[in-house]
mmCIF file of C-alpha atoms in Angstrom:
data_model
loop_
_atom_site.group_PDB
_atom_site.id
_atom_site.type_symbol
_atom_site.label_atom_id
_atom_site.label_comp_id
_atom_site.label_asym_id
_atom_site.label_seq_id
_atom_site.Cartn_x
_atom_site.Cartn_y
_atom_site.Cartn_z
ATOM 1 C CA ILE L 1 -14.332 17.528 15.675
ATOM 2 C CA GLY L 2 -17.582 19.325 14.590
ATOM 3 C CA ALA L 3 -18.943 20.188 18.224
ATOM 4 C CA THR L 4 -15.389 21.617 19.667
ATOM 5 C CA GLU L 5 -15.594 25.410 19.741
ATOM 6 C CA VAL L 6 -13.267 26.718 17.179
ATOM 7 C CA ALA L 7 -10.967 28.331 19.948
ATOM 8 C CA LYS L 8 -10.409 25.139 21.520
ATOM 9 C CA ILE L 9 -9.059 23.083 18.655
ATOM 10 C CA ASN L 10 -5.499 22.805 18.621
ATOM 11 C CA SER L 11 -2.937 20.572 16.619
ATOM 12 C CA LYS L 12 -3.172 18.205 18.977
ATOM 13 C CA VAL L 13 -7.027 17.366 18.969
ATOM 14 C CA VAL L 14 -6.762 17.416 15.141
ATOM 15 C CA GLN L 15 -3.760 14.788 15.288
ATOM 16 C CA GLU L 16 -5.753 12.980 17.742
ATOM 17 C CA TYR L 17 -8.853 13.052 15.140
ATOM 18 C CA TYR L 18 -6.888 12.068 12.109
ATOM 19 C CA ASN L 19 -5.273 9.206 13.923
ATOM 20 C CA GLU L 20 -8.824 7.887 14.634
ATOM 21 C CA LEU L 21 -9.895 8.105 11.182
ATOM 22 C CA TYR L 22 -6.480 5.996 9.955
ATOM 23 C CA ASP L 23 -7.352 3.293 12.485
ATOM 24 C CA LYS L 24 -10.822 3.153 11.071
ATOM 25 C CA GLU L 25 -9.266 2.518 7.799
ATOM 26 C CA VAL L 26 -9.718 5.714 6.185
ATOM 27 C CA SER L 27 -7.006 6.540 3.922
ATOM 28 C CA THR L 28 -4.272 8.792 3.881
ATOM 29 C CA ALA L 29 -5.229 10.687 0.848
ATOM 30 C CA LYS L 30 -8.494 11.247 2.040
ATOM 31 C CA ILE L 31 -7.408 12.449 5.373
ATOM 32 C CA PHE L 32 -4.999 14.747 3.537
ATOM 33 C CA ASP L 33 -7.863 16.075 1.705
ATOM 34 C CA ILE L 34 -9.648 16.818 4.706
ATOM 35 C CA ASN L 35 -6.665 18.553 6.357
ATOM 36 C CA LYS L 36 -6.812 20.829 3.251
ATOM 37 C CA THR L 37 -10.337 21.915 3.731
ATOM 38 C CA LEU L 38 -9.650 22.394 7.590
ATOM 39 C CA ARG L 39 -6.716 24.409 6.818
ATOM 40 C CA LYS L 40 -8.438 26.580 4.617
ATOM 41 C CA PHE L 41 -11.495 26.985 7.064
ATOM 42 C CA PHE L 42 -8.841 27.844 9.757
ATOM 43 C CA GLY L 43 -7.415 30.537 7.647
ATOM 44 C CA TYR L 44 -10.467 32.262 7.434
ATOM 45 C CA CYS L 45 -10.733 32.031 11.433
ATOM 46 C CA ILE L 46 -7.378 33.854 11.748
ATOM 47 C CA ILE L 47 -8.466 36.590 9.469
ATOM 48 C CA ASP L 48 -11.478 37.268 11.635
ATOM 49 C CA SER L 49 -9.540 36.815 15.063
ATOM 50 C CA TYR L 50 -11.116 33.969 16.112
ATOM 51 C CA ILE L 51 -7.604 32.232 16.459
ATOM 52 C CA THR L 52 -4.242 33.190 16.236
ATOM 53 C CA THR L 53 -2.405 29.920 14.859
ATOM 54 C CA ASN L 54 -3.628 27.073 12.212
ATOM 55 C CA PRO L 55 -3.992 24.012 13.945
ATOM 56 C CA CYS L 56 -4.254 22.149 10.574
ATOM 57 C CA SER L 57 -0.300 23.439 9.341
ATOM 58 C CA LEU L 58 1.712 20.500 8.205
ATOM 59 C CA THR L 59 4.623 21.620 10.506
ATOM 60 C CA THR L 60 2.574 21.103 13.451
ATOM 61 C CA ILE L 61 0.617 17.837 12.505
ATOM 62 C CA GLN L 62 1.415 14.623 10.710
ATOM 63 C CA ILE L 63 -0.865 12.982 7.995
ATOM 64 C CA PRO L 64 -0.969 9.346 9.408
ATOM 65 C CA GLY L 65 0.303 6.594 7.034
ATOM 66 C CA ASP L 66 2.828 7.366 4.028
ATOM 67 C CA ALA L 67 2.099 10.979 3.103
ATOM 68 C CA ASP L 68 5.609 11.265 1.515
ATOM 69 C CA GLY L 69 4.010 11.671 -1.807
ATOM 70 C CA PHE L 70 1.888 14.576 -1.152
ATOM 71 C CA ASP L 71 2.983 18.280 -0.807
ATOM 72 C CA GLU L 72 1.427 21.402 -0.096
ATOM 73 C CA GLU L 73 -0.668 21.522 -3.380
ATOM 74 C CA ASP L 74 -1.539 17.834 -2.943
ATOM 75 C CA LYS L 75 0.063 16.745 -6.275
ATOM 76 C CA GLU L 76 1.055 13.445 -6.959
ATOM 77 C CA ASP L 77 4.548 12.267 -6.437
ATOM 78 C CA SER L 78 5.766 12.633 -10.111
ATOM 79 C CA GLN L 79 9.123 10.673 -9.933
ATOM 80 C CA GLU L 80 9.845 9.143 -13.513
ATOM 81 C CA ILE L 81 9.320 5.378 -13.550
ATOM 82 C CA ILE L 82 12.738 3.778 -15.333
ATOM 83 C CA PRO L 83 11.863 0.601 -16.677
ATOM 84 C CA PHE L 84 14.389 -2.349 -16.758
ATOM 85 C CA SER L 85 17.033 -2.605 -19.523
ATOM 86 C CA ASP L 86 16.736 -5.456 -21.929
ATOM 87 C CA GLU L 87 20.506 -6.442 -20.009
ATOM 88 C CA GLU L 88 18.761 -6.267 -16.659
ATOM 89 C CA LEU L 89 15.672 -8.400 -17.800
ATOM 90 C CA LYS L 90 17.727 -11.083 -19.339
ATOM 91 C CA ILE L 91 19.909 -11.335 -15.674
ATOM 92 C CA LEU L 92 16.320 -11.434 -13.888
ATOM 93 C CA THR L 93 15.130 -14.366 -16.386
ATOM 94 C CA GLU L 94 18.021 -16.455 -16.490
ATOM 95 C CA ASN L 95 18.156 -16.662 -12.881
ATOM 96 C CA LEU L 96 14.483 -17.951 -12.269
ATOM 97 C CA LYS L 97 14.494 -21.121 -11.504
ATOM 98 C CA TYR L 98 10.805 -23.171 -10.337
ATOM 99 C CA ILE L 99 12.220 -25.979 -8.134
ATOM 100 C CA ASP L 100 9.263 -28.472 -7.091
ATOM 101 C CA GLY L 101 9.468 -28.965 -3.278
ATOM 102 C CA LYS L 102 10.909 -25.663 -2.637
ATOM 103 C CA ASP L 103 9.538 -22.196 -1.528
ATOM 104 C CA ASN L 104 8.997 -20.638 -5.013
ATOM 105 C CA THR L 105 7.622 -17.537 -3.745
ATOM 106 C CA ARG L 106 10.294 -14.850 -4.860
ATOM 107 C CA ASN L 107 10.511 -16.693 -7.900
ATOM 108 C CA VAL L 108 6.897 -16.649 -8.705
ATOM 109 C CA ALA L 109 6.643 -12.820 -7.459
ATOM 110 C CA LEU L 110 8.975 -11.675 -9.802
ATOM 111 C CA LEU L 111 7.746 -13.423 -12.961
ATOM 112 C CA VAL L 112 4.240 -11.869 -12.124
ATOM 113 C CA SER L 113 5.886 -8.598 -11.776
ATOM 114 C CA LEU L 114 7.570 -8.868 -15.277
ATOM 115 C CA CYS L 115 4.885 -10.102 -17.240
ATOM 116 C CA ALA L 116 2.260 -8.244 -15.800
ATOM 117 C CA GLY L 117 4.415 -4.770 -15.035
ATOM 118 C CA LEU L 118 3.561 -4.392 -11.386
ATOM 119 C CA ARG L 119 5.222 -2.534 -8.784
ATOM 120 C CA ARG L 120 6.556 -4.312 -5.977
ATOM 121 C CA GLY L 121 3.918 -3.183 -3.091
ATOM 122 C CA GLU L 122 1.346 -4.654 -5.695
ATOM 123 C CA VAL L 123 2.693 -7.917 -6.299
ATOM 124 C CA LEU L 124 3.114 -8.535 -2.566
ATOM 125 C CA ALA L 125 -0.723 -7.590 -1.731
ATOM 126 C CA LEU L 126 -2.121 -10.252 -4.677
ATOM 127 C CA THR L 127 -4.696 -12.865 -3.582
ATOM 128 C CA GLU L 128 -5.592 -15.683 -5.522
ATOM 129 C CA LYS L 129 -8.735 -14.373 -6.208
ATOM 130 C CA CYS L 130 -7.278 -11.533 -8.171
ATOM 131 C CA PHE L 131 -5.951 -13.849 -10.970
ATOM 132 C CA ASP L 132 -9.016 -14.900 -13.394
ATOM 133 C CA LEU L 133 -6.666 -17.730 -15.123
ATOM 134 C CA THR L 134 -8.972 -18.576 -17.856
ATOM 135 C CA ASN L 135 -8.669 -14.645 -19.339
ATOM 136 C CA CYS L 136 -5.523 -14.548 -18.550
ATOM 137 C CA THR L 137 -6.047 -11.290 -16.131
ATOM 138 C CA LEU L 138 -5.334 -10.238 -12.756
ATOM 139 C CA LYS L 139 -6.977 -7.456 -10.901
ATOM 140 C CA VAL L 140 -4.826 -4.818 -9.105
ATOM 141 C CA LYS L 141 -6.956 -3.689 -5.856
ATOM 142 C CA LYS L 142 -4.383 -3.326 -2.887
ATOM 143 C CA SER L 143 -0.754 -2.093 -2.478
ATOM 144 C CA LEU L 144 1.313 -3.483 0.623
ATOM 145 C CA SER L 145 4.065 -0.671 1.968
ATOM 146 C CA ARG L 146 5.380 0.113 5.184
ATOM 147 C CA VAL L 147 3.844 3.243 6.396
ATOM 148 C CA LYS L 148 4.105 5.940 9.475
ATOM 149 C CA ILE L 149 1.434 5.134 12.391
ATOM 150 C CA TYR L 150 1.399 8.263 14.363
ATOM 151 C CA ASP L 151 0.945 7.953 18.313
ATOM 152 C CA LYS L 152 -1.319 10.635 20.302
ATOM 153 C CA ASP L 153 2.305 11.893 21.681
ATOM 154 C CA GLY L 154 3.374 12.708 18.183
ATOM 155 C CA SER L 155 5.997 9.937 18.306
ATOM 156 C CA TYR L 156 5.602 7.101 15.429
ATOM 157 C CA HIS L 157 6.703 3.628 14.279
ATOM 158 C CA ARG L 158 5.892 2.276 11.183
ATOM 159 C CA GLU L 159 3.843 -1.021 10.167
ATOM 160 C CA LEU L 160 3.309 -3.053 7.116
ATOM 161 C CA ARG L 161 -0.259 -2.311 5.789
ATOM 162 C CA LEU L 162 -2.269 -3.034 2.684
ATOM 163 C CA LYS L 163 -3.814 -0.099 1.303
ATOM 164 C CA THR L 164 -5.950 0.862 -1.627
ATOM 165 C CA PRO L 165 -3.730 2.869 -3.872
ATOM 166 C CA LYS L 166 -3.948 6.629 -3.746
ATOM 167 C CA THR L 167 -5.085 7.031 -7.625
ATOM 168 C CA LYS L 168 -7.889 5.366 -9.429
ATOM 169 C CA SER L 169 -5.698 4.724 -12.534
ATOM 170 C CA SER L 170 -3.930 2.492 -10.084
ATOM 171 C CA ILE L 171 -6.908 0.098 -9.652
ATOM 172 C CA ARG L 172 -6.611 -1.687 -12.908
ATOM 173 C CA THR L 173 -7.058 -4.969 -15.054
ATOM 174 C CA VAL L 174 -3.856 -6.191 -16.736
ATOM 175 C CA TYR L 175 -3.320 -9.331 -18.843
ATOM 176 C CA PHE L 176 -0.507 -11.669 -18.568
ATOM 177 C CA PRO L 177 0.513 -14.541 -20.797
ATOM 178 C CA SER L 178 -0.949 -17.747 -21.177
ATOM 179 C CA THR L 179 2.406 -19.586 -20.044
ATOM 180 C CA LEU L 180 2.202 -18.320 -16.924
ATOM 181 C CA VAL L 181 -1.265 -20.254 -15.932
ATOM 182 C CA PRO L 182 0.403 -23.850 -15.284
ATOM 183 C CA ILE L 183 2.777 -22.038 -13.231
ATOM 184 C CA LEU L 184 0.309 -20.317 -11.324
ATOM 185 C CA LYS L 185 -1.938 -23.410 -10.897
ATOM 186 C CA LYS L 186 0.921 -25.159 -9.452
ATOM 187 C CA TYR L 187 2.016 -22.356 -7.030
ATOM 188 C CA PHE L 188 -1.624 -21.858 -5.820
ATOM 189 C CA ALA L 189 -1.651 -25.561 -4.666
ATOM 190 C CA GLU L 190 1.895 -25.285 -3.135
ATOM 191 C CA GLN L 191 0.435 -22.250 -1.065
ATOM 192 C CA LYS L 192 -2.544 -24.210 -0.263
ATOM 193 C CA GLU L 193 -0.080 -26.747 1.465
ATOM 194 C CA LYS L 194 1.859 -24.276 2.932
ATOM 195 C CA TYR L 195 -0.659 -22.413 4.762
ATOM 196 C CA LYS L 196 -2.371 -25.814 6.003
ATOM 197 C CA ARG L 197 1.482 -26.794 7.197
ATOM 198 C CA LEU L 198 1.232 -23.620 9.361
ATOM 199 C CA GLY L 199 -2.418 -24.387 10.701
ATOM 200 C CA ILE L 200 -3.733 -21.103 8.763
ATOM 201 C CA ALA L 201 -7.190 -20.893 7.044
ATOM 202 C CA TYR L 202 -6.344 -20.347 3.246
ATOM 203 C CA THR L 203 -8.922 -18.694 0.971
ATOM 204 C CA GLU L 204 -9.202 -16.800 -2.080
ATOM 205 C CA ASP L 205 -8.567 -13.690 -0.334
ATOM 206 C CA SER L 206 -5.457 -15.047 1.396
ATOM 207 C CA LEU L 207 -2.005 -13.637 0.443
ATOM 208 C CA ILE L 208 -0.040 -15.766 -2.078
ATOM 209 C CA PHE L 209 3.426 -14.062 -1.393
ATOM 210 C CA THR L 210 4.355 -14.326 2.088
ATOM 211 C CA THR L 211 7.392 -15.368 4.196
ATOM 212 C CA ASP L 212 7.938 -19.013 5.182
ATOM 213 C CA SER L 213 5.972 -18.384 8.362
ATOM 214 C CA GLY L 214 2.922 -16.701 6.578
ATOM 215 C CA PHE L 215 3.405 -13.219 7.418
ATOM 216 C CA LEU L 216 3.720 -10.334 5.177
ATOM 217 C CA ILE L 217 6.500 -9.565 3.159
ATOM 218 C CA ASP L 218 8.375 -6.352 3.236
ATOM 219 C CA GLY L 219 9.353 -4.687 0.692
ATOM 220 C CA GLY L 220 12.951 -4.048 1.440
ATOM 221 C CA ASN L 221 13.536 -7.726 2.329
ATOM 222 C CA PHE L 222 11.980 -8.711 -1.207
ATOM 223 C CA SER L 223 14.126 -6.345 -3.079
#
């Protein structure tokens, strides 16, 4: 939008610009930062009488993606994380059954989550490449969530998207117990067979937790 006259930049122009950035996989956090800068700039334009309204007001545009965790001051979502109680952990672990020849996706996903302390979206975004079975560590790099995708007419729909976490601290390496290694080796082999059966190429970058048909798992369905 740099070549557009200030007086001709309205909310529609800004919205289309942000949608284009999001389509190019620019993160929601980055677009939010861009909007903060532009909103400040257009505020000065109003003071100098170049324009009368701010086209970057959050009341007239929508930041593409899942921007629910951002507010006007760009604060991180500060909701307190409430861990499972011992009683809840007991219920979960007692109902984990690894059955040969069955789809163990949810059992293993839950086991990894409990052992490594991962969020739901982080677990569902894991690939075999994330795991170092020798050193019993896994790298958290992505998260899977259902985000808002805004159309040019202002309407939106939701899609499952893999995205980079909002904060650098969320990209991390965590340890898991060595007792998980044989389960993971067995599970990876099962997933390779599932992908082969579905006619889908399996690589180290393929998601290991998918539906029976090899699609992304919706977090709500998983819960």
